[in-house]
Amino acid sequence: HCVLMIRDPQVKASAKGARSNRLASLQDLYPTLVKRAGLEVPSHVHGYDLAETIAGETFEGEQMALQTYKEENHAIRTPEYRYIRYEDGSEELYFWEVDPFEYVNRAGMLDAESKKALDDMRGKMDEVLEMGAGDYGR
């Protein structure tokens, strides 16, 4: 977890300290900075341009942030959940609304809510991992 602060003197909303709870990943920094500099984002670069958020606009898309540690260890975060899949196939699932400090791993629980969330997050993880650089809507 980290706080991401961007101040662009050319954008009044950022100069006034506008805040957003939009999920962002550190991989979003490069495309954002390159676009602000008026350059083309190289075709191999993953990540979203955060220009709308910097301008104080509400992001309308589905919010997900991918984190990767070493090879084949990934986590995906949404406003509701954090799902982790390890290289050995083990999983963790946390419900952020009721467990923001991630004390209870719901991945192995048999209740319907946990099963549905786990299936949904598995699908989202597969979707994000299959995304190519061109899939970030530049």
Tab-separated table of C-alpha atoms in Angstrom:
chain	number	residue	atom	x	y	z
A	1	HIS	CA	0.000	0.000	0.000
A	2	CYS	CA	1.248	3.449	-0.777
A	3	VAL	CA	-0.231	6.865	-1.263
A	4	LEU	CA	0.283	8.284	-4.720
A	5	MET	CA	0.375	12.068	-4.935
A	6	ILE	CA	0.662	13.869	-8.245
A	7	ARG	CA	0.690	17.638	-8.557
A	8	ASP	CA	0.617	19.099	-12.033
A	9	PRO	CA	0.848	22.919	-11.980
A	10	GLN	CA	-1.006	22.995	-15.313
A	11	VAL	CA	-4.072	21.322	-13.794
A	12	LYS	CA	-6.044	23.473	-11.356
A	13	ALA	CA	-7.654	20.516	-9.577
A	14	SER	CA	-4.273	19.027	-8.663
A	15	ALA	CA	-2.935	22.396	-7.511
A	16	LYS	CA	-5.921	22.772	-5.165
A	17	GLY	CA	-5.317	19.394	-3.548
A	18	ALA	CA	-8.153	17.416	-5.144
A	19	ARG	CA	-8.387	13.887	-3.767
A	20	SER	CA	-9.421	10.612	-5.292
A	21	ASN	CA	-9.878	7.122	-3.926
A	22	ARG	CA	-9.287	5.603	-7.353
A	23	LEU	CA	-7.073	2.550	-7.278
A	24	ALA	CA	-3.801	3.072	-9.069
A	25	SER	CA	-0.711	0.985	-9.562
A	26	LEU	CA	2.876	2.105	-9.797
A	27	GLN	CA	2.802	0.841	-13.394
A	28	ASP	CA	0.411	3.741	-14.098
A	29	LEU	CA	3.128	6.325	-13.423
A	30	TYR	CA	5.073	5.878	-16.646
A	31	PRO	CA	2.146	6.213	-19.091
A	32	THR	CA	0.839	9.163	-17.078
A	33	LEU	CA	4.142	11.049	-17.122
A	34	VAL	CA	4.867	10.268	-20.771
A	35	LYS	CA	1.424	11.536	-21.840
A	36	ARG	CA	1.794	14.699	-19.700
A	37	ALA	CA	5.095	15.339	-21.510
A	38	GLY	CA	3.270	15.145	-24.847
A	39	LEU	CA	4.994	11.951	-25.936
A	40	GLU	CA	3.597	8.663	-27.218
A	41	VAL	CA	3.457	5.790	-24.790
A	42	PRO	CA	5.556	2.935	-26.201
A	43	SER	CA	3.521	-0.043	-27.371
A	44	HIS	CA	5.067	-2.425	-24.817
A	45	VAL	CA	4.130	-0.336	-21.740
A	46	HIS	CA	1.330	-1.518	-19.456
A	47	GLY	CA	-0.637	0.831	-17.199
A	48	TYR	CA	-3.341	3.477	-17.292
A	49	ASP	CA	-2.943	7.191	-17.914
A	50	LEU	CA	-4.207	8.898	-14.740
A	51	ALA	CA	-4.891	12.254	-16.472
A	52	GLU	CA	-8.642	12.162	-15.728
A	53	THR	CA	-7.997	11.556	-12.060
A	54	ILE	CA	-5.393	14.325	-11.884
A	55	ALA	CA	-7.942	16.688	-13.447
A	56	GLY	CA	-10.406	15.822	-10.681
A	57	GLU	CA	-12.715	13.791	-12.900
A	58	THR	CA	-14.392	10.628	-11.679
A	59	PHE	CA	-13.004	7.440	-13.162
A	60	GLU	CA	-15.877	5.445	-14.696
A	61	GLY	CA	-14.129	2.133	-15.423
A	62	GLU	CA	-13.731	-0.904	-13.227
A	63	GLN	CA	-11.041	-0.261	-10.662
A	64	MET	CA	-8.382	-2.926	-10.338
A	65	ALA	CA	-4.710	-2.739	-9.459
A	66	LEU	CA	-2.274	-5.563	-10.139
A	67	GLN	CA	0.748	-6.230	-7.972
A	68	THR	CA	3.427	-8.761	-8.829
A	69	TYR	CA	6.184	-10.186	-6.651
A	70	LYS	CA	8.858	-12.217	-8.371
A	71	GLU	CA	7.648	-14.690	-10.968
A	72	GLU	CA	4.028	-15.905	-10.935
A	73	ASN	CA	3.063	-14.360	-7.578
A	74	HIS	CA	0.279	-11.864	-8.244
A	75	ALA	CA	-2.280	-9.919	-6.278
A	76	ILE	CA	-5.224	-7.996	-7.616
A	77	ARG	CA	-6.991	-5.315	-5.637
A	78	THR	CA	-10.489	-3.956	-6.172
A	79	PRO	CA	-12.348	-1.574	-3.863
A	80	GLU	CA	-14.024	-4.610	-2.241
A	81	TYR	CA	-11.399	-7.365	-2.278
A	82	ARG	CA	-7.763	-8.310	-2.469
A	83	TYR	CA	-6.983	-11.645	-4.084
A	84	ILE	CA	-3.524	-13.218	-4.098
A	85	ARG	CA	-2.409	-16.179	-6.191
A	86	TYR	CA	0.991	-17.697	-5.523
A	87	GLU	CA	3.259	-19.619	-7.859
A	88	ASP	CA	2.459	-22.865	-5.995
A	89	GLY	CA	-1.291	-22.366	-6.623
A	90	SER	CA	-2.213	-21.330	-3.084
A	91	GLU	CA	-4.587	-18.394	-2.736
A	92	GLU	CA	-5.672	-15.684	-0.330
A	93	LEU	CA	-8.845	-13.594	-0.439
A	94	TYR	CA	-9.670	-10.669	1.829
A	95	PHE	CA	-12.907	-8.682	2.117
A	96	TRP	CA	-11.759	-5.095	2.548
A	97	GLU	CA	-15.047	-3.676	3.807
A	98	VAL	CA	-15.071	-5.915	6.898
A	99	ASP	CA	-11.371	-6.856	7.143
A	100	PRO	CA	-9.174	-3.920	6.035
A	101	PHE	CA	-6.134	-5.317	7.861
A	102	GLU	CA	-6.454	-8.700	6.134
A	103	TYR	CA	-6.713	-10.925	9.192
A	104	VAL	CA	-9.151	-13.488	7.759
A	105	ASN	CA	-8.230	-15.360	4.586
A	106	ARG	CA	-11.588	-16.193	2.987
A	107	ALA	CA	-10.130	-18.282	0.123
A	108	GLY	CA	-10.717	-21.579	1.899
A	109	MET	CA	-14.125	-20.786	3.370
A	110	LEU	CA	-17.158	-22.677	2.122
A	111	ASP	CA	-19.854	-20.023	2.510
A	112	ALA	CA	-21.592	-18.833	-0.672
A	113	GLU	CA	-20.339	-15.239	-0.422
A	114	SER	CA	-16.684	-16.318	-0.161
A	115	LYS	CA	-17.022	-18.848	-2.990
A	116	LYS	CA	-18.636	-16.297	-5.315
A	117	ALA	CA	-16.043	-13.619	-4.517
A	118	LEU	CA	-13.215	-16.117	-5.031
A	119	ASP	CA	-14.571	-17.191	-8.428
A	120	ASP	CA	-15.044	-13.551	-9.461
A	121	MET	CA	-11.542	-12.570	-8.403
A	122	ARG	CA	-9.986	-15.594	-10.107
A	123	GLY	CA	-11.654	-14.445	-13.324
A	124	LYS	CA	-10.486	-10.865	-12.867
A	125	MET	CA	-6.936	-12.044	-12.200
A	126	ASP	CA	-6.914	-14.133	-15.375
A	127	GLU	CA	-8.343	-11.188	-17.323
A	128	VAL	CA	-5.721	-8.741	-16.055
A	129	LEU	CA	-2.831	-11.154	-16.589
A	130	GLU	CA	-3.926	-11.692	-20.197
A	131	MET	CA	-4.064	-7.959	-20.942
A	132	GLY	CA	-1.587	-6.674	-23.453
A	133	ALA	CA	-0.136	-3.183	-23.466
A	134	GLY	CA	-2.754	-2.038	-25.996
A	135	ASP	CA	-5.622	-3.053	-23.707
A	136	TYR	CA	-5.212	-0.070	-21.370
A	137	GLY	CA	-7.373	2.309	-23.415
A	138	ARG	CA	-4.849	4.924	-24.377
